[in-house]
XYZ file of C-alpha atoms in Angstrom:
218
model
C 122.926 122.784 86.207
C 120.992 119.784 85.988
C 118.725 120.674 88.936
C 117.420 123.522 87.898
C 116.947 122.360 84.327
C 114.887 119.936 85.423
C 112.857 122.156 87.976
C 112.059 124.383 84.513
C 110.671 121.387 82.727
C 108.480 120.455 85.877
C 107.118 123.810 85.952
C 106.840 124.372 82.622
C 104.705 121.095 82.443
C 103.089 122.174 85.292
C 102.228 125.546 83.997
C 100.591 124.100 80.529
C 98.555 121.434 82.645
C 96.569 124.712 84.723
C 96.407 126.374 81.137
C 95.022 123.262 79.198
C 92.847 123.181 82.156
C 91.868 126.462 82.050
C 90.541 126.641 78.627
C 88.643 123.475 78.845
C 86.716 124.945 82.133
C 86.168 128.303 79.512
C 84.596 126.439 76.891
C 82.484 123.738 78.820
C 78.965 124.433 78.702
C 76.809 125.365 81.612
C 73.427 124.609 82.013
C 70.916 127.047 83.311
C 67.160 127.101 84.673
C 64.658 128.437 83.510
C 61.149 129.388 85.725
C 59.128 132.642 85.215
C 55.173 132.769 85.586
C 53.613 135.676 85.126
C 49.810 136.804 85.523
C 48.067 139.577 83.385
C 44.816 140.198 81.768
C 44.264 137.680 78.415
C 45.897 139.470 75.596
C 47.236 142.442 78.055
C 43.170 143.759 77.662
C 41.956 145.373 80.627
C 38.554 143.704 81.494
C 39.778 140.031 80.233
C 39.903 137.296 82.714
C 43.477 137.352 84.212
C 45.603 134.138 82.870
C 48.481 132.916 84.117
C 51.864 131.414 82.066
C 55.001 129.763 82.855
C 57.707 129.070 81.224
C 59.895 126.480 82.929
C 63.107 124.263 81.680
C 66.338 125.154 80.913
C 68.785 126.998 78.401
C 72.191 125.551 77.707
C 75.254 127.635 77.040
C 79.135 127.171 75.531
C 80.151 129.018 78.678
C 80.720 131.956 78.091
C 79.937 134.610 80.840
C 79.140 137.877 80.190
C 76.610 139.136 77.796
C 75.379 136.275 75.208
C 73.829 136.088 71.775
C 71.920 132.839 70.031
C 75.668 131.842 69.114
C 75.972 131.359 72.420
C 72.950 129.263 73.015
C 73.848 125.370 72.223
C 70.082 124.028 73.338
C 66.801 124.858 75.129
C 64.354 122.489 76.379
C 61.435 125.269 77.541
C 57.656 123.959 78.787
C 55.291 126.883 77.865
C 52.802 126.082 80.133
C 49.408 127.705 79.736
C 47.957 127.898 83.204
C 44.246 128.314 81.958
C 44.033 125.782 79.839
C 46.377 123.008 79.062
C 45.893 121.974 76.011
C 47.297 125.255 74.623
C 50.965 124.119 76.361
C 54.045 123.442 74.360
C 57.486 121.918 74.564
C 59.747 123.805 72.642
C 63.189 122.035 71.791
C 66.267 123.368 69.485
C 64.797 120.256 67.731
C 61.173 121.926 66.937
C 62.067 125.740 67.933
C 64.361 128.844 67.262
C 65.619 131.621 68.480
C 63.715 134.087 66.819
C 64.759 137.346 67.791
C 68.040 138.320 68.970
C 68.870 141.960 69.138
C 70.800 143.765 71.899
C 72.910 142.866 74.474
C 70.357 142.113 77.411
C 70.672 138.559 77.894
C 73.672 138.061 80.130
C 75.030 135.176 82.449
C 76.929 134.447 85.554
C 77.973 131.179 86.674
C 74.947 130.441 88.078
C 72.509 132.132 86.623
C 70.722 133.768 83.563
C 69.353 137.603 83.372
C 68.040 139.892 81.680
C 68.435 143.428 81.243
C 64.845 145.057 81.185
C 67.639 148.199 81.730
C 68.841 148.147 78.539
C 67.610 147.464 74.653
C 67.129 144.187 73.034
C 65.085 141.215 72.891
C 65.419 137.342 73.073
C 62.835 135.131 71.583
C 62.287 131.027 71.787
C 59.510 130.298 69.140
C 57.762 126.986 67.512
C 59.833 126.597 63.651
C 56.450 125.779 62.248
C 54.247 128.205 61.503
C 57.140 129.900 62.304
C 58.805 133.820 63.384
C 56.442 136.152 63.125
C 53.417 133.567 63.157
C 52.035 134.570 66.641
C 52.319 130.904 67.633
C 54.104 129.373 70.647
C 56.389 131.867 71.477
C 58.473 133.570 74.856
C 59.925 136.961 74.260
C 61.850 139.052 76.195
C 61.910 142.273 75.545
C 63.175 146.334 76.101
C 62.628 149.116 73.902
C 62.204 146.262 71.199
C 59.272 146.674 68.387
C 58.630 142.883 67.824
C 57.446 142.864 71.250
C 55.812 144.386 74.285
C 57.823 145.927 76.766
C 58.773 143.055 79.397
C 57.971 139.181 79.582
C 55.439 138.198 77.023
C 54.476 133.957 77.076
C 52.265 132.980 74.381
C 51.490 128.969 74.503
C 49.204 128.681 71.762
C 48.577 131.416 69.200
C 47.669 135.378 69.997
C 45.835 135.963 66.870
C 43.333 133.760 66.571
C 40.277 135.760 68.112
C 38.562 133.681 70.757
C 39.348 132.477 74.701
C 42.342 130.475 72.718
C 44.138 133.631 72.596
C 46.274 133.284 75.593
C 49.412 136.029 75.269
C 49.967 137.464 79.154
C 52.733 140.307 79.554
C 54.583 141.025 82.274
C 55.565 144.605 81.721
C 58.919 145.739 82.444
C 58.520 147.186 86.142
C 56.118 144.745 87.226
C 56.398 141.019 88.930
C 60.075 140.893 88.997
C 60.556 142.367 85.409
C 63.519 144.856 87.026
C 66.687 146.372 86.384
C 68.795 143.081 85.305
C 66.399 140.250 86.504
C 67.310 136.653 87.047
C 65.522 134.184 84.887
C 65.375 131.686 87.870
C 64.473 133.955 90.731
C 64.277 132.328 94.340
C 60.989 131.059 95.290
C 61.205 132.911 98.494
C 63.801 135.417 100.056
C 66.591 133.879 102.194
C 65.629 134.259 105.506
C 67.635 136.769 108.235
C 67.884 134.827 111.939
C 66.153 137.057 114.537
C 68.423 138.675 117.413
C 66.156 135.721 119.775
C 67.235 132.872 117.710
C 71.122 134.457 116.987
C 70.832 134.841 121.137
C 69.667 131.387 121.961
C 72.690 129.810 119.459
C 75.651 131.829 121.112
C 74.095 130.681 124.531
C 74.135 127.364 122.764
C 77.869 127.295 121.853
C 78.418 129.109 125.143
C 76.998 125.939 126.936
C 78.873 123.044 124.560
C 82.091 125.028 125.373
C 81.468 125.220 129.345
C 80.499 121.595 129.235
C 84.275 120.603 127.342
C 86.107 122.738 129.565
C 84.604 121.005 132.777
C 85.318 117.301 130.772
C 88.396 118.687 130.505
């Protein structure tokens, strides 16, 4: 009796070591990049000078995978980078920004990777605290079907209401430049690459060659 009592306990111990472990892999955070540049006319008006805006850095999360809200959001650290004209660029920080608008479930994450859902309806904004939501100043908003902002990826360095070649809002509308069905927020520079039938020919006739040349070691 002794033998298998003690073959419980191991297991038992064993079994609350992968749980333990488990949860701690659930709730660690997970750190995700950020890198979207989009091109439009200044201030989305056709006959404006085209500008372009990133927005590159990263989001941190608790974890959780699946469709996520600001309560899910532990820190940012986002460059708005005005392409045009640098002096209009901004760092914005959980420090010296918040999240101003979170509505929806559009946001969503993977393992790997943040998206967002220009599918669906919602919006996620990072903005500068001071002047604050609202102001027009420093801002990134993603948006669907969403009032606050236009339809799609709108980057806003500096402020969209002052009036003169500072105003620097670009949108990327929803359809256009990526801004697609549920869209990564770090999308690959450039698409993974297919071998040709030459080159896949060339490498069996490779391995085809390293094996003939064992066999007659052999």
């Amino acid at each position: 009796m002794k033998k298998p009592s003690e073959l419980f306990k191991r297991l038992a111990l064993a079994t609350l070591f992968l749980g333990a472990l488990a949860g701690t892999q659930a709730e660690a955070s997970i750190i995700y990049t950020v890198n979207e540049t989009i091109t439009g006319p200044l201030n989305g008006v056709a006959g404006n000078p085209l500008q372009t805006n990133s927005v590159i850095g990263s989001i941190t999360t608790d974890g959780t995978i699946g469709f996520l809200h600001a309560a899910n959001i532990t820190s940012w650290n986002l460059n708005l980078i005005d392409g045009n004209n640098s002096a209009y660029s901004i760092n914005l920080t959980n420090s010296n920004s918040l999240i101003s608008v979170d509505f929806g479930s559009v946001l969503n994450a993977n393992a790997t990777d943040l998206f967002f859902d220009f599918t669906g309806t919602g919006a996620i904004g990072f903005q500068a605290s001071s002047p604050g939501a609202g102001s027009g100043y420093h801002y990134w908003c993603l948006s669907q079907n969403w009032y606050g902002c236009l339809n799609g990826n709108s980057i806003a360095p500096g402020n969209v209401y002052v009036g003169n070649p500072g105003d620097d809002l670009v949108v990327a509308a929803t359809g256009t430049q990526g801004q697609v069905g549920n869209s990564p927020l770090n999308p690959p520079s450039t698409p993974s690459s297919v071998p040709e039938p030459a080159s896949l020919a060339l490498l069996g006739l490779g391995i085809a060659g390293l094996g003939f040349s064992r066999r007659k070691k052999a």
